Amino acid sequence: MSETPKGPVLIEIDAQDASGAPPASGPADAPPVPDAVELPQGVAMQQAISLASRRPSRIGRLFWAAALSFVTFAASVAAWDFVTSMFGRNSALGTLALGLLGAVLLSLLLMALREAAGFFRLSRLDKIHRDANAAITTGDLAAARGVAERLDGLYAGRRELELARESFKARASEQFDADALLGLAETELMAPLDEAARREVESAARQVATVTAIVPLALADVVTALLSTTRMIRRIGEIYGGRSGTLGSLRLTRSVLTHLVATGAVAVGDDLISSVAGGGLLSKLSRRFGEGVVNGALTARVGVAAIEVCRPLPFHRGRKPSVSRIVKRALAGLFSSEGKPKED
């Protein structure tokens, strides 16, 4: 048996690898390293915004209108037949049935009046907002005083604004231009309302982020985001004096979300991620936690848009709420060990 010769062995390397491509000659020729972590996109919040802002087709609107009309007509005929049949059996039973039917109709009328009043309050806020914009643009002092009087009347029944209203009225006569008068209104009347609205946005952002991070069900994320967003927008409207009914709240919600979709504010970009988490922090967190943070940030964006829509005065001298500040305060417990909100 022959022995294998011992000594150095020369191994020749071909100029090409198995794929036929020449070997890399340096770091610049090496293939790029794929990203290890895919950044979260806030899928739940984006789906909720898409569902709430989607406008039904004409065929769908026709179907629901026809179906609702048919059901209403059939219920009315059935109720009337029931009342007449009760009169045929016994006059006392017929009178009782007629009284109950009248109570139902009266309740429906009161509900309709409440919805109409809600639409009126929302349109009132919108009218004051437009007139304030026009007064600031043209510098019309008379128009600005008219806006100030309507604001005072709007908040006349708010006990928490009594001191603010008194301070505003005491100093309003000293203002001799539209910009200064409406700036004073922002400082005295809008500041406490802005603070209350900001707390509502923080609460909604915290709730959406927490549910997304803890609950592993995607459907729960979407439902929570949709309900929290609708409730947040309704509460912001109530804070600024636009308390509305169910239909008014749905219309306000759809208006805010449609505006966000039209302006592209629901997209998740590097600016949003860096402003919320800072640098590469999200890449070090779990996927669920990152989704929760981004969903909370998108909720804050919706809240800021709702504040702009519901606020009777445009942001002129006052500072518009910052999404990054809102999210940092809402999720302070997730970023700091103390669990206390950080001051701005």
JSON list of C-alpha atoms in Angstrom, two decimals, residues 214-330:
[
{"chain": "A", "resi": 214, "resn": "ILE", "atom": "CA", "xyz": [-50.59, 42.85, 23.08]},
{"chain": "A", "resi": 215, "resn": "VAL", "atom": "CA", "xyz": [-53.44, 41.26, 21.10]},
{"chain": "A", "resi": 216, "resn": "PRO", "atom": "CA", "xyz": [-52.15, 38.98, 18.31]},
{"chain": "A", "resi": 217, "resn": "LEU", "atom": "CA", "xyz": [-55.39, 39.02, 16.31]},
{"chain": "A", "resi": 218, "resn": "ALA", "atom": "CA", "xyz": [-55.30, 41.24, 13.22]},
{"chain": "A", "resi": 219, "resn": "LEU", "atom": "CA", "xyz": [-59.07, 41.73, 13.22]},
{"chain": "A", "resi": 220, "resn": "ALA", "atom": "CA", "xyz": [-58.94, 43.00, 16.80]},
{"chain": "A", "resi": 221, "resn": "ASP", "atom": "CA", "xyz": [-56.36, 45.58, 15.69]},
{"chain": "A", "resi": 222, "resn": "VAL", "atom": "CA", "xyz": [-58.60, 46.92, 12.94]},
{"chain": "A", "resi": 223, "resn": "VAL", "atom": "CA", "xyz": [-61.78, 46.98, 15.06]},
{"chain": "A", "resi": 224, "resn": "THR", "atom": "CA", "xyz": [-60.00, 48.72, 17.95]},
{"chain": "A", "resi": 225, "resn": "ALA", "atom": "CA", "xyz": [-58.42, 51.27, 15.62]},
{"chain": "A", "resi": 226, "resn": "LEU", "atom": "CA", "xyz": [-61.76, 52.02, 13.94]},
{"chain": "A", "resi": 227, "resn": "LEU", "atom": "CA", "xyz": [-63.73, 52.34, 17.18]},
{"chain": "A", "resi": 228, "resn": "SER", "atom": "CA", "xyz": [-61.04, 54.36, 18.95]},
{"chain": "A", "resi": 229, "resn": "THR", "atom": "CA", "xyz": [-60.69, 56.73, 15.99]},
{"chain": "A", "resi": 230, "resn": "THR", "atom": "CA", "xyz": [-64.44, 57.29, 15.71]},
{"chain": "A", "resi": 231, "resn": "ARG", "atom": "CA", "xyz": [-64.80, 57.92, 19.44]},
{"chain": "A", "resi": 232, "resn": "MET", "atom": "CA", "xyz": [-61.78, 60.24, 19.45]},
{"chain": "A", "resi": 233, "resn": "ILE", "atom": "CA", "xyz": [-63.11, 62.37, 16.59]},
{"chain": "A", "resi": 234, "resn": "ARG", "atom": "CA", "xyz": [-66.52, 62.58, 18.24]},
{"chain": "A", "resi": 235, "resn": "ARG", "atom": "CA", "xyz": [-65.01, 63.67, 21.55]},
{"chain": "A", "resi": 236, "resn": "ILE", "atom": "CA", "xyz": [-62.86, 66.31, 19.84]},
{"chain": "A", "resi": 237, "resn": "GLY", "atom": "CA", "xyz": [-65.97, 67.68, 18.15]},
{"chain": "A", "resi": 238, "resn": "GLU", "atom": "CA", "xyz": [-67.74, 67.86, 21.51]},
{"chain": "A", "resi": 239, "resn": "ILE", "atom": "CA", "xyz": [-64.78, 69.64, 23.13]},
{"chain": "A", "resi": 240, "resn": "TYR", "atom": "CA", "xyz": [-64.86, 72.41, 20.53]},
{"chain": "A", "resi": 241, "resn": "GLY", "atom": "CA", "xyz": [-68.64, 72.78, 20.73]},
{"chain": "A", "resi": 242, "resn": "GLY", "atom": "CA", "xyz": [-69.74, 70.57, 17.86]},
{"chain": "A", "resi": 243, "resn": "ARG", "atom": "CA", "xyz": [-71.55, 67.85, 19.81]},
{"chain": "A", "resi": 244, "resn": "SER", "atom": "CA", "xyz": [-73.37, 65.74, 17.24]},
{"chain": "A", "resi": 245, "resn": "GLY", "atom": "CA", "xyz": [-75.56, 62.67, 17.01]},
{"chain": "A", "resi": 246, "resn": "THR", "atom": "CA", "xyz": [-74.69, 59.31, 15.51]},
{"chain": "A", "resi": 247, "resn": "LEU", "atom": "CA", "xyz": [-75.03, 60.37, 11.87]},
{"chain": "A", "resi": 248, "resn": "GLY", "atom": "CA", "xyz": [-73.22, 63.63, 12.48]},
{"chain": "A", "resi": 249, "resn": "SER", "atom": "CA", "xyz": [-70.32, 61.80, 14.14]},
{"chain": "A", "resi": 250, "resn": "LEU", "atom": "CA", "xyz": [-70.05, 59.36, 11.25]},
{"chain": "A", "resi": 251, "resn": "ARG", "atom": "CA", "xyz": [-70.09, 62.21, 8.76]},
{"chain": "A", "resi": 252, "resn": "LEU", "atom": "CA", "xyz": [-67.42, 64.10, 10.72]},
{"chain": "A", "resi": 253, "resn": "THR", "atom": "CA", "xyz": [-65.28, 60.96, 10.94]},
{"chain": "A", "resi": 254, "resn": "ARG", "atom": "CA", "xyz": [-65.56, 60.32, 7.24]},
{"chain": "A", "resi": 255, "resn": "SER", "atom": "CA", "xyz": [-64.70, 63.95, 6.43]},
{"chain": "A", "resi": 256, "resn": "VAL", "atom": "CA", "xyz": [-61.53, 63.83, 8.53]},
{"chain": "A", "resi": 257, "resn": "LEU", "atom": "CA", "xyz": [-60.36, 60.46, 7.19]},
{"chain": "A", "resi": 258, "resn": "THR", "atom": "CA", "xyz": [-61.18, 61.35, 3.59]},
{"chain": "A", "resi": 259, "resn": "HIS", "atom": "CA", "xyz": [-59.04, 64.48, 3.98]},
{"chain": "A", "resi": 260, "resn": "LEU", "atom": "CA", "xyz": [-56.16, 62.37, 5.31]},
{"chain": "A", "resi": 261, "resn": "VAL", "atom": "CA", "xyz": [-56.40, 59.90, 2.44]},
{"chain": "A", "resi": 262, "resn": "ALA", "atom": "CA", "xyz": [-56.59, 62.71, -0.14]},
{"chain": "A", "resi": 263, "resn": "THR", "atom": "CA", "xyz": [-53.48, 64.43, 1.25]},
{"chain": "A", "resi": 264, "resn": "GLY", "atom": "CA", "xyz": [-51.53, 61.19, 1.62]},
{"chain": "A", "resi": 265, "resn": "ALA", "atom": "CA", "xyz": [-51.05, 61.72, 5.36]},
{"chain": "A", "resi": 266, "resn": "VAL", "atom": "CA", "xyz": [-51.76, 58.05, 6.12]},
{"chain": "A", "resi": 267, "resn": "ALA", "atom": "CA", "xyz": [-48.55, 56.89, 4.46]},
{"chain": "A", "resi": 268, "resn": "VAL", "atom": "CA", "xyz": [-45.77, 55.69, 6.76]},
{"chain": "A", "resi": 269, "resn": "GLY", "atom": "CA", "xyz": [-42.49, 57.28, 5.78]},
{"chain": "A", "resi": 270, "resn": "ASP", "atom": "CA", "xyz": [-39.06, 57.58, 7.29]},
{"chain": "A", "resi": 271, "resn": "ASP", "atom": "CA", "xyz": [-39.99, 60.94, 8.79]},
{"chain": "A", "resi": 272, "resn": "LEU", "atom": "CA", "xyz": [-42.81, 59.38, 10.81]},
{"chain": "A", "resi": 273, "resn": "ILE", "atom": "CA", "xyz": [-40.71, 56.44, 12.02]},
{"chain": "A", "resi": 274, "resn": "SER", "atom": "CA", "xyz": [-37.75, 58.63, 12.99]},
{"chain": "A", "resi": 275, "resn": "SER", "atom": "CA", "xyz": [-39.96, 61.18, 14.74]},
{"chain": "A", "resi": 276, "resn": "VAL", "atom": "CA", "xyz": [-41.73, 58.49, 16.74]},
{"chain": "A", "resi": 277, "resn": "ALA", "atom": "CA", "xyz": [-38.99, 56.03, 17.64]},
{"chain": "A", "resi": 278, "resn": "GLY", "atom": "CA", "xyz": [-35.79, 57.77, 16.68]},
{"chain": "A", "resi": 279, "resn": "GLY", "atom": "CA", "xyz": [-33.17, 56.27, 14.39]},
{"chain": "A", "resi": 280, "resn": "GLY", "atom": "CA", "xyz": [-33.06, 52.49, 14.33]},
{"chain": "A", "resi": 281, "resn": "LEU", "atom": "CA", "xyz": [-34.95, 51.84, 17.54]},
{"chain": "A", "resi": 282, "resn": "LEU", "atom": "CA", "xyz": [-37.82, 50.07, 15.78]},
{"chain": "A", "resi": 283, "resn": "SER", "atom": "CA", "xyz": [-35.39, 47.58, 14.26]},
{"chain": "A", "resi": 284, "resn": "LYS", "atom": "CA", "xyz": [-34.46, 46.47, 17.79]},
{"chain": "A", "resi": 285, "resn": "LEU", "atom": "CA", "xyz": [-38.03, 45.97, 18.95]},
{"chain": "A", "resi": 286, "resn": "SER", "atom": "CA", "xyz": [-40.46, 43.17, 18.33]},
{"chain": "A", "resi": 287, "resn": "ARG", "atom": "CA", "xyz": [-42.64, 43.26, 15.26]},
{"chain": "A", "resi": 288, "resn": "ARG", "atom": "CA", "xyz": [-45.86, 43.62, 17.29]},
{"chain": "A", "resi": 289, "resn": "PHE", "atom": "CA", "xyz": [-44.46, 46.46, 19.37]},
{"chain": "A", "resi": 290, "resn": "GLY", "atom": "CA", "xyz": [-43.27, 48.31, 16.28]},
{"chain": "A", "resi": 291, "resn": "GLU", "atom": "CA", "xyz": [-46.70, 47.94, 14.66]},
{"chain": "A", "resi": 292, "resn": "GLY", "atom": "CA", "xyz": [-48.28, 49.29, 17.83]},
{"chain": "A", "resi": 293, "resn": "VAL", "atom": "CA", "xyz": [-46.06, 52.37, 17.84]},
{"chain": "A", "resi": 294, "resn": "VAL", "atom": "CA", "xyz": [-46.79, 53.16, 14.19]},
{"chain": "A", "resi": 295, "resn": "ASN", "atom": "CA", "xyz": [-50.53, 52.56, 14.63]},
{"chain": "A", "resi": 296, "resn": "GLY", "atom": "CA", "xyz": [-50.44, 54.96, 17.58]},
{"chain": "A", "resi": 297, "resn": "ALA", "atom": "CA", "xyz": [-48.63, 57.53, 15.46]},
{"chain": "A", "resi": 298, "resn": "LEU", "atom": "CA", "xyz": [-51.22, 57.23, 12.68]},
{"chain": "A", "resi": 299, "resn": "THR", "atom": "CA", "xyz": [-53.97, 57.64, 15.28]},
{"chain": "A", "resi": 300, "resn": "ALA", "atom": "CA", "xyz": [-52.24, 60.83, 16.43]},
{"chain": "A", "resi": 301, "resn": "ARG", "atom": "CA", "xyz": [-52.20, 62.07, 12.84]},
{"chain": "A", "resi": 302, "resn": "VAL", "atom": "CA", "xyz": [-55.93, 61.50, 12.60]},
{"chain": "A", "resi": 303, "resn": "GLY", "atom": "CA", "xyz": [-56.42, 63.32, 15.90]},
{"chain": "A", "resi": 304, "resn": "VAL", "atom": "CA", "xyz": [-54.43, 66.35, 14.77]},
{"chain": "A", "resi": 305, "resn": "ALA", "atom": "CA", "xyz": [-56.47, 66.48, 11.56]},
{"chain": "A", "resi": 306, "resn": "ALA", "atom": "CA", "xyz": [-59.69, 66.26, 13.61]},
{"chain": "A", "resi": 307, "resn": "ILE", "atom": "CA", "xyz": [-58.53, 69.17, 15.78]},
{"chain": "A", "resi": 308, "resn": "GLU", "atom": "CA", "xyz": [-57.91, 71.27, 12.67]},
{"chain": "A", "resi": 309, "resn": "VAL", "atom": "CA", "xyz": [-61.35, 70.41, 11.28]},
{"chain": "A", "resi": 310, "resn": "CYS", "atom": "CA", "xyz": [-63.33, 70.91, 14.51]},
{"chain": "A", "resi": 311, "resn": "ARG", "atom": "CA", "xyz": [-61.47, 73.94, 15.90]},
{"chain": "A", "resi": 312, "resn": "PRO", "atom": "CA", "xyz": [-63.56, 77.08, 15.30]},
{"chain": "A", "resi": 313, "resn": "LEU", "atom": "CA", "xyz": [-60.41, 79.20, 14.91]},
{"chain": "A", "resi": 314, "resn": "PRO", "atom": "CA", "xyz": [-57.56, 78.32, 12.55]},
{"chain": "A", "resi": 315, "resn": "PHE", "atom": "CA", "xyz": [-54.09, 77.93, 14.02]},
{"chain": "A", "resi": 316, "resn": "HIS", "atom": "CA", "xyz": [-52.62, 81.41, 13.66]},
{"chain": "A", "resi": 317, "resn": "ARG", "atom": "CA", "xyz": [-50.72, 82.40, 16.77]},
{"chain": "A", "resi": 318, "resn": "GLY", "atom": "CA", "xyz": [-51.24, 79.11, 18.55]},
{"chain": "A", "resi": 319, "resn": "ARG", "atom": "CA", "xyz": [-48.98, 76.15, 17.84]},
{"chain": "A", "resi": 320, "resn": "LYS", "atom": "CA", "xyz": [-50.55, 73.19, 16.08]},
{"chain": "A", "resi": 321, "resn": "PRO", "atom": "CA", "xyz": [-50.12, 69.93, 18.03]},
{"chain": "A", "resi": 322, "resn": "SER", "atom": "CA", "xyz": [-47.12, 67.89, 16.96]},
{"chain": "A", "resi": 323, "resn": "VAL", "atom": "CA", "xyz": [-47.62, 64.22, 16.14]},
{"chain": "A", "resi": 324, "resn": "SER", "atom": "CA", "xyz": [-44.22, 63.26, 17.55]},
{"chain": "A", "resi": 325, "resn": "ARG", "atom": "CA", "xyz": [-44.87, 65.08, 20.84]},
{"chain": "A", "resi": 326, "resn": "ILE", "atom": "CA", "xyz": [-48.31, 63.50, 21.20]},
{"chain": "A", "resi": 327, "resn": "VAL", "atom": "CA", "xyz": [-46.97, 60.00, 20.59]},
{"chain": "A", "resi": 328, "resn": "LYS", "atom": "CA", "xyz": [-44.02, 60.45, 22.93]},
{"chain": "A", "resi": 329, "resn": "ARG", "atom": "CA", "xyz": [-46.32, 61.62, 25.71]},
{"chain": "A", "resi": 330, "resn": "ALA", "atom": "CA", "xyz": [-48.91, 58.91, 25.01]}
]
